[in-house]
Amino acid sequence: MKKVIILILDSFGIGSTEDSYKFSDHGSNTFGHISQFCHMQYLYGKRNKLHIPNLISLGLGLSYKYIHSEFPNGINNCNKNIIGSYGYASEISSGKDTISGHWEIAGVPVLFNWDYFKSTENSFPKVLLEKILFSAKIKGILGNCHSSGTEILEYLGEKHIKTKYPIFYTSSDSVFQIACHEHIFGLKNLYELCYLVRKILDENNYKIARVIARPFIGYEKRNFIRTNNRKDFAIPPSDITVMEKLITERQGSVISVGKIFDIYSGVGITKKIQAYGSKNLFSSTISAIKSCNKDSIILTNFVDFDSVWGHRRDVLGYANELEKFDEMLPNLLKLITKQDLLIITADHGCDPTWIGTDHTREYIPILMYKKNNLPIFIGHRKTFADISQTIAKYFCLSKMNYGKEIII
């Protein structure tokens, strides 16, 4: 019985890519700028340097050095006691969003262009809104603009409570987001509205990657909180993923932890585990590893790096989250047998020091651990899909259409 465990540190990029200028992201560097921030805080006596020894032992610092010709600022001993193979990858998908990154990891790069609602005000087309209002039998909406999820609640949360009008908003990503009060509007009603919007978008040929339900609680802007009942209504993958191949060709299992199920619209998933927060995501992953009884892929997305810290441009929060993740790693590493393969990677960047609140086009780390294997540098991979091709080979599946196998 073989297992592949994939831990996706949502948004943990390690430096801007060759094509980052197309996205106005040249110079972004999620890992590097967080490490630099911590080092400056250390020099001023405000905190310790970034302390992530387990990720460093898996080769994270060396992966970084191959891109930047130097180790991250303030992190020492990056080339000692290395236990894993390491490298980095560029993205060939057209966007820098969550779905594109995850699909490419699974062997299905997004080579078409997503549709976007580009206008920052009056973002959604009038005809589309009219269809939604008529079909949903609602009298009005709020928002209709670009915004971050926390800011729009400050602006419109109290008005939503008074009117019960749903809050529609978007961003530079291919998303249609709907925020509603979990109790006053109702969680079931919010999900049904999002499902309806997804259906209308599809019927009218809008290639919008995700409709996202954003429930919140609280009764005034100073105490509004988004709840863990977020739900993504995503377009299904446009081709066969490596997870589907494992299920159909070897009757294996694919266990999703966290928001993975929604990202792949449930396609290629045999078991869904809901979990929120890095600690619970980690413990759920460990439970999944222990319960496997057949060839399995376990996929976990650590969303807080992106949604709680990256988008909110909270450098200190991101650094603290990295250290918490690193501290939990040994509990997982000791479960890896000779038959298992652990892969730690990311789906895009979200540099918390960068301008604006959007994702950043960056290289992702690829850290691979097999018990008793000699560590090697796996190089610069030209697509995230090399991960899926490696998994296909590992399970003796038919080849994926994209990517090259990583020899470890």
PDB file of C-alpha atoms in Angstrom, residues 16-303:
ATOM      1  CA  SER A  16       8.683  36.227  -8.681  1.00  0.00           C
ATOM      2  CA  THR A  17       8.765  34.227 -11.919  1.00  0.00           C
ATOM      3  CA  GLU A  18      10.166  35.143 -15.324  1.00  0.00           C
ATOM      4  CA  ASP A  19       6.692  36.187 -16.502  1.00  0.00           C
ATOM      5  CA  SER A  20       5.726  38.051 -13.303  1.00  0.00           C
ATOM      6  CA  TYR A  21       6.018  41.410 -15.080  1.00  0.00           C
ATOM      7  CA  LYS A  22       2.853  40.497 -17.030  1.00  0.00           C
ATOM      8  CA  PHE A  23       1.006  40.497 -13.708  1.00  0.00           C
ATOM      9  CA  SER A  24       2.775  43.604 -12.294  1.00  0.00           C
ATOM     10  CA  ASP A  25       4.386  41.291  -9.736  1.00  0.00           C
ATOM     11  CA  HIS A  26       8.077  41.530 -10.637  1.00  0.00           C
ATOM     12  CA  GLY A  27       9.994  41.678  -7.349  1.00  0.00           C
ATOM     13  CA  SER A  28       7.355  39.940  -5.241  1.00  0.00           C
ATOM     14  CA  ASN A  29       8.754  37.310  -2.881  1.00  0.00           C
ATOM     15  CA  THR A  30       6.462  35.910  -0.217  1.00  0.00           C
ATOM     16  CA  PHE A  31       9.047  33.809   1.648  1.00  0.00           C
ATOM     17  CA  GLY A  32      11.939  36.207   1.204  1.00  0.00           C
ATOM     18  CA  HIS A  33      10.080  39.302   2.344  1.00  0.00           C
ATOM     19  CA  ILE A  34       8.603  37.546   5.384  1.00  0.00           C
ATOM     20  CA  SER A  35      12.065  36.354   6.407  1.00  0.00           C
ATOM     21  CA  GLN A  36      13.502  39.824   5.819  1.00  0.00           C
ATOM     22  CA  PHE A  37      10.747  41.408   7.918  1.00  0.00           C
ATOM     23  CA  CYS A  38      11.451  39.034  10.807  1.00  0.00           C
ATOM     24  CA  HIS A  39      15.182  39.724  10.558  1.00  0.00           C
ATOM     25  CA  MET A  40      14.587  43.484  10.798  1.00  0.00           C
ATOM     26  CA  GLN A  41      12.278  42.945  13.764  1.00  0.00           C
ATOM     27  CA  TYR A  42      15.036  40.881  15.367  1.00  0.00           C
ATOM     28  CA  LEU A  43      17.590  43.661  14.874  1.00  0.00           C
ATOM     29  CA  TYR A  44      15.206  46.055  16.632  1.00  0.00           C
ATOM     30  CA  GLY A  45      14.646  43.569  19.468  1.00  0.00           C
ATOM     31  CA  LYS A  46      10.958  43.043  18.660  1.00  0.00           C
ATOM     32  CA  ARG A  47      10.946  39.309  17.819  1.00  0.00           C
ATOM     33  CA  ASN A  48      13.194  36.391  16.929  1.00  0.00           C
ATOM     34  CA  LYS A  49      14.324  35.588  13.419  1.00  0.00           C
ATOM     35  CA  LEU A  50      11.977  33.387  11.390  1.00  0.00           C
ATOM     36  CA  HIS A  51      12.393  29.907  12.920  1.00  0.00           C
ATOM     37  CA  ILE A  52      11.323  27.082  10.588  1.00  0.00           C
ATOM     38  CA  PRO A  53      14.045  24.413  11.045  1.00  0.00           C
ATOM     39  CA  ASN A  54      11.970  21.493   9.760  1.00  0.00           C
ATOM     40  CA  LEU A  55      11.086  23.153   6.471  1.00  0.00           C
ATOM     41  CA  ILE A  56      14.722  24.163   6.125  1.00  0.00           C
ATOM     42  CA  SER A  57      15.816  20.554   6.726  1.00  0.00           C
ATOM     43  CA  LEU A  58      13.524  19.516   3.855  1.00  0.00           C
ATOM     44  CA  GLY A  59      15.448  21.868   1.553  1.00  0.00           C
ATOM     45  CA  LEU A  60      13.357  25.037   1.526  1.00  0.00           C
ATOM     46  CA  GLY A  61      16.352  27.352   2.020  1.00  0.00           C
ATOM     47  CA  LEU A  62      18.330  25.610  -0.716  1.00  0.00           C
ATOM     48  CA  SER A  63      15.396  25.853  -3.144  1.00  0.00           C
ATOM     49  CA  TYR A  64      15.309  29.569  -2.412  1.00  0.00           C
ATOM     50  CA  LYS A  65      19.056  29.952  -2.987  1.00  0.00           C
ATOM     51  CA  TYR A  66      18.880  28.423  -6.469  1.00  0.00           C
ATOM     52  CA  ILE A  67      16.502  31.226  -7.463  1.00  0.00           C
ATOM     53  CA  HIS A  68      18.086  34.170  -5.648  1.00  0.00           C
ATOM     54  CA  SER A  69      21.763  33.096  -5.310  1.00  0.00           C
ATOM     55  CA  GLU A  70      21.563  33.652  -1.559  1.00  0.00           C
ATOM     56  CA  PHE A  71      19.747  32.234   1.440  1.00  0.00           C
ATOM     57  CA  PRO A  72      16.719  34.028   2.915  1.00  0.00           C
ATOM     58  CA  ASN A  73      17.680  36.964   5.072  1.00  0.00           C
ATOM     59  CA  GLY A  74      18.073  35.939   8.712  1.00  0.00           C
ATOM     60  CA  ILE A  75      17.846  32.159   8.244  1.00  0.00           C
ATOM     61  CA  ASN A  76      21.031  30.250   9.011  1.00  0.00           C
ATOM     62  CA  ASN A  77      22.259  26.692   8.421  1.00  0.00           C
ATOM     63  CA  CYS A  78      20.148  26.236   5.288  1.00  0.00           C
ATOM     64  CA  ASN A  79      22.506  23.600   3.873  1.00  0.00           C
ATOM     65  CA  LYS A  80      22.995  21.403   6.948  1.00  0.00           C
ATOM     66  CA  ASN A  81      21.209  18.153   7.879  1.00  0.00           C
ATOM     67  CA  ILE A  82      19.059  18.093   4.749  1.00  0.00           C
ATOM     68  CA  ILE A  83      16.664  15.122   4.737  1.00  0.00           C
ATOM     69  CA  GLY A  84      14.493  15.798   1.666  1.00  0.00           C
ATOM     70  CA  SER A  85      14.778  16.455  -2.046  1.00  0.00           C
ATOM     71  CA  TYR A  86      14.039  20.007  -3.076  1.00  0.00           C
ATOM     72  CA  GLY A  87      13.453  22.318  -6.016  1.00  0.00           C
ATOM     73  CA  TYR A  88      11.017  24.857  -7.370  1.00  0.00           C
ATOM     74  CA  ALA A  89       8.503  25.228 -10.192  1.00  0.00           C
ATOM     75  CA  SER A  90       7.081  27.806 -12.593  1.00  0.00           C
ATOM     76  CA  GLU A  91       3.414  27.936 -13.523  1.00  0.00           C
ATOM     77  CA  ILE A  92       2.226  27.574 -17.122  1.00  0.00           C
ATOM     78  CA  SER A  93      -1.424  28.295 -16.353  1.00  0.00           C
ATOM     79  CA  SER A  94      -2.740  31.630 -17.572  1.00  0.00           C
ATOM     80  CA  GLY A  95      -3.654  32.923 -14.123  1.00  0.00           C
ATOM     81  CA  LYS A  96      -2.249  33.141 -10.599  1.00  0.00           C
ATOM     82  CA  ASP A  97      -5.375  31.980  -8.807  1.00  0.00           C
ATOM     83  CA  THR A  98      -6.113  29.094  -6.458  1.00  0.00           C
ATOM     84  CA  ILE A  99      -7.927  26.901  -8.975  1.00  0.00           C
ATOM     85  CA  SER A 100      -5.281  27.303 -11.689  1.00  0.00           C
ATOM     86  CA  GLY A 101      -2.492  26.398  -9.259  1.00  0.00           C
ATOM     87  CA  HIS A 102      -4.275  23.374  -7.823  1.00  0.00           C
ATOM     88  CA  TRP A 103      -5.434  22.041 -11.178  1.00  0.00           C
ATOM     89  CA  GLU A 104      -1.902  22.332 -12.560  1.00  0.00           C
ATOM     90  CA  ILE A 105      -0.525  20.436  -9.554  1.00  0.00           C
ATOM     91  CA  ALA A 106      -3.047  17.703 -10.383  1.00  0.00           C
ATOM     92  CA  GLY A 107      -1.917  17.621 -14.035  1.00  0.00           C
ATOM     93  CA  VAL A 108      -4.509  19.914 -15.618  1.00  0.00           C
ATOM     94  CA  PRO A 109      -2.968  23.341 -16.298  1.00  0.00           C
ATOM     95  CA  VAL A 110      -5.401  26.119 -17.165  1.00  0.00           C
ATOM     96  CA  LEU A 111      -4.269  27.114 -20.645  1.00  0.00           C
ATOM     97  CA  PHE A 112      -7.450  29.023 -21.483  1.00  0.00           C
ATOM     98  CA  ASN A 113      -8.250  32.456 -20.084  1.00  0.00           C
ATOM     99  CA  TRP A 114     -10.676  32.779 -17.194  1.00  0.00           C
ATOM    100  CA  ASP A 115     -13.287  35.507 -17.407  1.00  0.00           C
ATOM    101  CA  TYR A 116     -12.993  38.347 -14.923  1.00  0.00           C
ATOM    102  CA  PHE A 117     -15.166  41.196 -13.703  1.00  0.00           C
ATOM    103  CA  LYS A 118     -12.563  43.896 -14.282  1.00  0.00           C
ATOM    104  CA  SER A 119     -14.460  47.090 -13.396  1.00  0.00           C
ATOM    105  CA  THR A 120     -13.745  48.060  -9.809  1.00  0.00           C
ATOM    106  CA  GLU A 121     -17.179  49.743  -9.525  1.00  0.00           C
ATOM    107  CA  ASN A 122     -20.398  48.359 -11.032  1.00  0.00           C
ATOM    108  CA  SER A 123     -18.400  45.183 -11.585  1.00  0.00           C
ATOM    109  CA  PHE A 124     -21.138  42.812 -12.703  1.00  0.00           C
ATOM    110  CA  PRO A 125     -22.950  43.284 -16.034  1.00  0.00           C
ATOM    111  CA  LYS A 126     -26.483  44.666 -15.676  1.00  0.00           C
ATOM    112  CA  VAL A 127     -27.996  41.870 -17.769  1.00  0.00           C
ATOM    113  CA  LEU A 128     -26.357  39.236 -15.549  1.00  0.00           C
ATOM    114  CA  LEU A 129     -27.605  40.908 -12.368  1.00  0.00           C
ATOM    115  CA  GLU A 130     -31.125  41.117 -13.739  1.00  0.00           C
ATOM    116  CA  LYS A 131     -31.126  37.375 -14.449  1.00  0.00           C
ATOM    117  CA  ILE A 132     -29.881  36.623 -10.940  1.00  0.00           C
ATOM    118  CA  LEU A 133     -32.412  38.920  -9.255  1.00  0.00           C
ATOM    119  CA  PHE A 134     -35.289  37.484 -11.282  1.00  0.00           C
ATOM    120  CA  SER A 135     -34.311  33.839 -10.760  1.00  0.00           C
ATOM    121  CA  ALA A 136     -33.507  34.254  -7.053  1.00  0.00           C
ATOM    122  CA  LYS A 137     -36.605  36.407  -6.416  1.00  0.00           C
ATOM    123  CA  ILE A 138     -34.614  39.001  -4.511  1.00  0.00           C
ATOM    124  CA  LYS A 139     -35.356  42.729  -4.721  1.00  0.00           C
ATOM    125  CA  GLY A 140     -31.849  44.133  -4.585  1.00  0.00           C
ATOM    126  CA  ILE A 141     -28.150  43.643  -3.898  1.00  0.00           C
ATOM    127  CA  LEU A 142     -25.349  45.544  -2.204  1.00  0.00           C
ATOM    128  CA  GLY A 143     -21.741  45.993  -3.281  1.00  0.00           C
ATOM    129  CA  ASN A 144     -21.294  45.240  -6.984  1.00  0.00           C
ATOM    130  CA  CYS A 145     -17.616  46.168  -6.744  1.00  0.00           C
ATOM    131  CA  HIS A 146     -14.068  44.986  -6.101  1.00  0.00           C
ATOM    132  CA  SER A 147     -13.271  44.633  -2.413  1.00  0.00           C
ATOM    133  CA  SER A 148     -11.535  42.548   0.206  1.00  0.00           C
ATOM    134  CA  GLY A 149     -13.830  40.384   2.296  1.00  0.00           C
ATOM    135  CA  THR A 150     -13.209  42.200   5.562  1.00  0.00           C
ATOM    136  CA  GLU A 151     -13.491  45.715   4.146  1.00  0.00           C
ATOM    137  CA  ILE A 152     -16.818  45.104   2.450  1.00  0.00           C
ATOM    138  CA  LEU A 153     -18.343  43.919   5.716  1.00  0.00           C
ATOM    139  CA  GLU A 154     -17.240  47.152   7.380  1.00  0.00           C
ATOM    140  CA  TYR A 155     -18.851  49.168   4.601  1.00  0.00           C
ATOM    141  CA  LEU A 156     -22.022  47.168   3.997  1.00  0.00           C
ATOM    142  CA  GLY A 157     -22.536  44.594   6.762  1.00  0.00           C
ATOM    143  CA  GLU A 158     -24.936  46.746   8.800  1.00  0.00           C
ATOM    144  CA  LYS A 159     -26.879  47.741   5.689  1.00  0.00           C
ATOM    145  CA  HIS A 160     -27.176  44.068   4.738  1.00  0.00           C
ATOM    146  CA  ILE A 161     -28.684  43.310   8.164  1.00  0.00           C
ATOM    147  CA  LYS A 162     -31.287  46.058   7.662  1.00  0.00           C
ATOM    148  CA  THR A 163     -32.209  45.233   4.059  1.00  0.00           C
ATOM    149  CA  LYS A 164     -31.337  41.496   3.870  1.00  0.00           C
ATOM    150  CA  TYR A 165     -29.895  42.257   0.421  1.00  0.00           C
ATOM    151  CA  PRO A 166     -26.937  39.954  -0.389  1.00  0.00           C
ATOM    152  CA  ILE A 167     -23.524  41.570  -0.833  1.00  0.00           C
ATOM    153  CA  PHE A 168     -22.009  40.847  -4.253  1.00  0.00           C
ATOM    154  CA  TYR A 169     -18.321  41.562  -4.797  1.00  0.00           C
ATOM    155  CA  THR A 170     -15.288  40.347  -6.724  1.00  0.00           C
ATOM    156  CA  SER A 171     -11.539  40.956  -7.095  1.00  0.00           C
ATOM    157  CA  SER A 172      -8.785  40.622  -9.667  1.00  0.00           C
ATOM    158  CA  ASP A 173      -9.320  36.841  -9.439  1.00  0.00           C
ATOM    159  CA  SER A 174     -11.978  35.022 -11.453  1.00  0.00           C
ATOM    160  CA  VAL A 175     -14.515  34.970  -8.616  1.00  0.00           C
ATOM    161  CA  PHE A 176     -18.099  35.964  -7.840  1.00  0.00           C
ATOM    162  CA  GLN A 177     -18.335  36.333  -4.049  1.00  0.00           C
ATOM    163  CA  ILE A 178     -21.520  36.638  -2.021  1.00  0.00           C
ATOM    164  CA  ALA A 179     -21.479  37.685   1.636  1.00  0.00           C
ATOM    165  CA  CYS A 180     -24.560  37.217   3.814  1.00  0.00           C
ATOM    166  CA  HIS A 181     -25.282  37.026   7.521  1.00  0.00           C
ATOM    167  CA  GLU A 182     -25.307  33.396   8.573  1.00  0.00           C
ATOM    168  CA  HIS A 183     -28.403  33.737  10.769  1.00  0.00           C
ATOM    169  CA  ILE A 184     -30.357  36.705   9.399  1.00  0.00           C
ATOM    170  CA  PHE A 185     -30.097  35.735   5.706  1.00  0.00           C
ATOM    171  CA  GLY A 186     -29.570  32.055   6.499  1.00  0.00           C
ATOM    172  CA  LEU A 187     -26.731  29.736   5.567  1.00  0.00           C
ATOM    173  CA  LYS A 188     -28.980  27.443   3.519  1.00  0.00           C
ATOM    174  CA  ASN A 189     -30.336  30.437   1.606  1.00  0.00           C
ATOM    175  CA  LEU A 190     -26.807  31.684   0.915  1.00  0.00           C
ATOM    176  CA  TYR A 191     -25.712  28.305  -0.455  1.00  0.00           C
ATOM    177  CA  GLU A 192     -28.811  28.082  -2.644  1.00  0.00           C
ATOM    178  CA  LEU A 193     -28.165  31.580  -4.002  1.00  0.00           C
ATOM    179  CA  CYS A 194     -24.537  30.726  -4.800  1.00  0.00           C
ATOM    180  CA  TYR A 195     -25.613  27.504  -6.533  1.00  0.00           C
ATOM    181  CA  LEU A 196     -28.083  29.509  -8.608  1.00  0.00           C
ATOM    182  CA  VAL A 197     -25.442  32.097  -9.556  1.00  0.00           C
ATOM    183  CA  ARG A 198     -23.062  29.281 -10.541  1.00  0.00           C
ATOM    184  CA  LYS A 199     -25.768  27.801 -12.782  1.00  0.00           C
ATOM    185  CA  ILE A 200     -26.564  31.156 -14.415  1.00  0.00           C
ATOM    186  CA  LEU A 201     -22.881  31.897 -15.063  1.00  0.00           C
ATOM    187  CA  ASP A 202     -22.412  28.488 -16.689  1.00  0.00           C
ATOM    188  CA  GLU A 203     -25.563  28.769 -18.797  1.00  0.00           C
ATOM    189  CA  ASN A 204     -24.428  32.167 -20.079  1.00  0.00           C
ATOM    190  CA  ASN A 205     -20.882  31.003 -20.920  1.00  0.00           C
ATOM    191  CA  TYR A 206     -19.056  32.943 -18.216  1.00  0.00           C
ATOM    192  CA  LYS A 207     -15.781  31.157 -17.396  1.00  0.00           C
ATOM    193  CA  ILE A 208     -15.725  32.304 -13.778  1.00  0.00           C
ATOM    194  CA  ALA A 209     -13.610  29.897 -11.734  1.00  0.00           C
ATOM    195  CA  ARG A 210     -15.497  30.128  -8.442  1.00  0.00           C
ATOM    196  CA  VAL A 211     -18.669  31.415  -6.859  1.00  0.00           C
ATOM    197  CA  ILE A 212     -17.818  31.762  -3.167  1.00  0.00           C
ATOM    198  CA  ALA A 213     -20.287  31.843  -0.275  1.00  0.00           C
ATOM    199  CA  ARG A 214     -18.925  34.130   2.446  1.00  0.00           C
ATOM    200  CA  PRO A 215     -21.142  33.829   5.561  1.00  0.00           C
ATOM    201  CA  PHE A 216     -20.522  36.091   8.533  1.00  0.00           C
ATOM    202  CA  ILE A 217     -21.873  36.754  12.024  1.00  0.00           C
ATOM    203  CA  GLY A 218     -22.036  39.789  14.308  1.00  0.00           C
ATOM    204  CA  TYR A 219     -24.411  42.736  14.423  1.00  0.00           C
ATOM    205  CA  GLU A 220     -22.242  45.815  13.916  1.00  0.00           C
ATOM    206  CA  LYS A 221     -19.137  46.518  11.900  1.00  0.00           C
ATOM    207  CA  ARG A 222     -16.772  46.407  14.852  1.00  0.00           C
ATOM    208  CA  ASN A 223     -17.575  42.752  15.542  1.00  0.00           C
ATOM    209  CA  PHE A 224     -18.375  41.193  12.157  1.00  0.00           C
ATOM    210  CA  ILE A 225     -16.563  37.862  11.737  1.00  0.00           C
ATOM    211  CA  ARG A 226     -16.489  35.611   8.676  1.00  0.00           C
ATOM    212  CA  THR A 227     -17.331  32.056   9.726  1.00  0.00           C
ATOM    213  CA  ASN A 228     -15.806  28.736   8.730  1.00  0.00           C
ATOM    214  CA  ASN A 229     -18.883  27.856   6.666  1.00  0.00           C
ATOM    215  CA  ARG A 230     -17.418  29.331   3.501  1.00  0.00           C
ATOM    216  CA  LYS A 231     -18.200  27.200   0.451  1.00  0.00           C
ATOM    217  CA  ASP A 232     -16.749  27.389  -3.062  1.00  0.00           C
ATOM    218  CA  PHE A 233     -18.831  26.483  -6.110  1.00  0.00           C
ATOM    219  CA  ALA A 234     -16.110  25.819  -8.668  1.00  0.00           C
ATOM    220  CA  ILE A 235     -15.975  24.766 -12.290  1.00  0.00           C
ATOM    221  CA  PRO A 236     -14.940  21.076 -12.510  1.00  0.00           C
ATOM    222  CA  PRO A 237     -11.425  20.358 -13.871  1.00  0.00           C
ATOM    223  CA  SER A 238     -11.240  20.530 -17.647  1.00  0.00           C
ATOM    224  CA  ASP A 239      -9.363  17.218 -18.001  1.00  0.00           C
ATOM    225  CA  ILE A 240      -8.589  14.054 -16.042  1.00  0.00           C
ATOM    226  CA  THR A 241      -6.582  14.685 -12.881  1.00  0.00           C
ATOM    227  CA  VAL A 242      -4.058  12.304 -11.357  1.00  0.00           C
ATOM    228  CA  MET A 243      -6.537  11.704  -8.538  1.00  0.00           C
ATOM    229  CA  GLU A 244      -9.142  10.402 -10.969  1.00  0.00           C
ATOM    230  CA  LYS A 245      -6.546   8.100 -12.522  1.00  0.00           C
ATOM    231  CA  LEU A 246      -5.709   6.606  -9.123  1.00  0.00           C
ATOM    232  CA  ILE A 247      -9.387   5.884  -8.498  1.00  0.00           C
ATOM    233  CA  THR A 248     -10.174   4.405 -11.918  1.00  0.00           C
ATOM    234  CA  GLU A 249      -6.909   2.598 -12.691  1.00  0.00           C
ATOM    235  CA  ARG A 250      -5.976   1.239  -9.245  1.00  0.00           C
ATOM    236  CA  GLN A 251      -9.228   1.563  -7.279  1.00  0.00           C
ATOM    237  CA  GLY A 252      -7.364   3.809  -4.870  1.00  0.00           C
ATOM    238  CA  SER A 253      -8.709   6.434  -2.521  1.00  0.00           C
ATOM    239  CA  VAL A 254      -8.312  10.211  -2.583  1.00  0.00           C
ATOM    240  CA  ILE A 255      -8.867  12.037   0.682  1.00  0.00           C
ATOM    241  CA  SER A 256      -9.373  15.795   0.669  1.00  0.00           C
ATOM    242  CA  VAL A 257      -8.733  17.823   3.814  1.00  0.00           C
ATOM    243  CA  GLY A 258      -9.974  21.397   4.086  1.00  0.00           C
ATOM    244  CA  LYS A 259     -11.118  23.284   1.003  1.00  0.00           C
ATOM    245  CA  ILE A 260      -9.580  20.824  -1.508  1.00  0.00           C
ATOM    246  CA  PHE A 261     -12.979  19.227  -2.231  1.00  0.00           C
ATOM    247  CA  ASP A 262     -14.445  22.556  -3.350  1.00  0.00           C
ATOM    248  CA  ILE A 263     -11.413  23.500  -5.444  1.00  0.00           C
ATOM    249  CA  TYR A 264     -11.830  20.363  -7.572  1.00  0.00           C
ATOM    250  CA  SER A 265     -15.647  20.547  -7.407  1.00  0.00           C
ATOM    251  CA  GLY A 266     -15.559  17.122  -5.748  1.00  0.00           C
ATOM    252  CA  VAL A 267     -14.120  15.486  -8.881  1.00  0.00           C
ATOM    253  CA  GLY A 268     -11.572  12.756  -8.117  1.00  0.00           C
ATOM    254  CA  ILE A 269     -12.281  12.781  -4.367  1.00  0.00           C
ATOM    255  CA  THR A 270     -13.478   9.665  -2.536  1.00  0.00           C
ATOM    256  CA  LYS A 271     -13.564  11.105   0.988  1.00  0.00           C
ATOM    257  CA  LYS A 272     -13.985  14.665   2.205  1.00  0.00           C
ATOM    258  CA  ILE A 273     -12.726  15.814   5.611  1.00  0.00           C
ATOM    259  CA  GLN A 274     -13.827  19.253   6.752  1.00  0.00           C
ATOM    260  CA  ALA A 275     -11.318  21.058   8.925  1.00  0.00           C
ATOM    261  CA  TYR A 276     -10.476  24.686   9.688  1.00  0.00           C
ATOM    262  CA  GLY A 277      -7.311  26.263  11.030  1.00  0.00           C
ATOM    263  CA  SER A 278      -3.815  24.883  10.599  1.00  0.00           C
ATOM    264  CA  LYS A 279      -3.854  22.840  13.808  1.00  0.00           C
ATOM    265  CA  ASN A 280      -7.066  21.013  12.887  1.00  0.00           C
ATOM    266  CA  LEU A 281      -5.970  20.615   9.268  1.00  0.00           C
ATOM    267  CA  PHE A 282      -2.756  19.004  10.476  1.00  0.00           C
ATOM    268  CA  SER A 283      -4.456  16.651  12.936  1.00  0.00           C
ATOM    269  CA  SER A 284      -7.037  15.676  10.289  1.00  0.00           C
ATOM    270  CA  THR A 285      -4.215  14.903   7.842  1.00  0.00           C
ATOM    271  CA  ILE A 286      -2.503  12.711  10.404  1.00  0.00           C
ATOM    272  CA  SER A 287      -5.773  10.869  11.078  1.00  0.00           C
ATOM    273  CA  ALA A 288      -6.211  10.328   7.332  1.00  0.00           C
ATOM    274  CA  ILE A 289      -2.697   8.888   7.043  1.00  0.00           C
ATOM    275  CA  LYS A 290      -3.341   6.459   9.887  1.00  0.00           C
ATOM    276  CA  SER A 291      -6.686   5.302   8.474  1.00  0.00           C
ATOM    277  CA  CYS A 292      -5.520   4.506   4.918  1.00  0.00           C
ATOM    278  CA  ASN A 293      -6.006   0.878   3.880  1.00  0.00           C
ATOM    279  CA  LYS A 294      -5.298   1.110   0.140  1.00  0.00           C
ATOM    280  CA  ASP A 295      -3.229   3.130  -2.323  1.00  0.00           C
ATOM    281  CA  SER A 296      -4.121   6.719  -1.446  1.00  0.00           C
ATOM    282  CA  ILE A 297      -3.528  10.384  -2.164  1.00  0.00           C
ATOM    283  CA  ILE A 298      -4.138  12.730   0.752  1.00  0.00           C
ATOM    284  CA  LEU A 299      -4.460  16.399  -0.221  1.00  0.00           C
ATOM    285  CA  THR A 300      -4.533  19.178   2.368  1.00  0.00           C
ATOM    286  CA  ASN A 301      -4.779  22.913   1.719  1.00  0.00           C
ATOM    287  CA  PHE A 302      -3.561  25.217   4.501  1.00  0.00           C
ATOM    288  CA  VAL A 303      -5.772  28.142   3.533  1.00  0.00           C
TER     289      VAL A 303
END
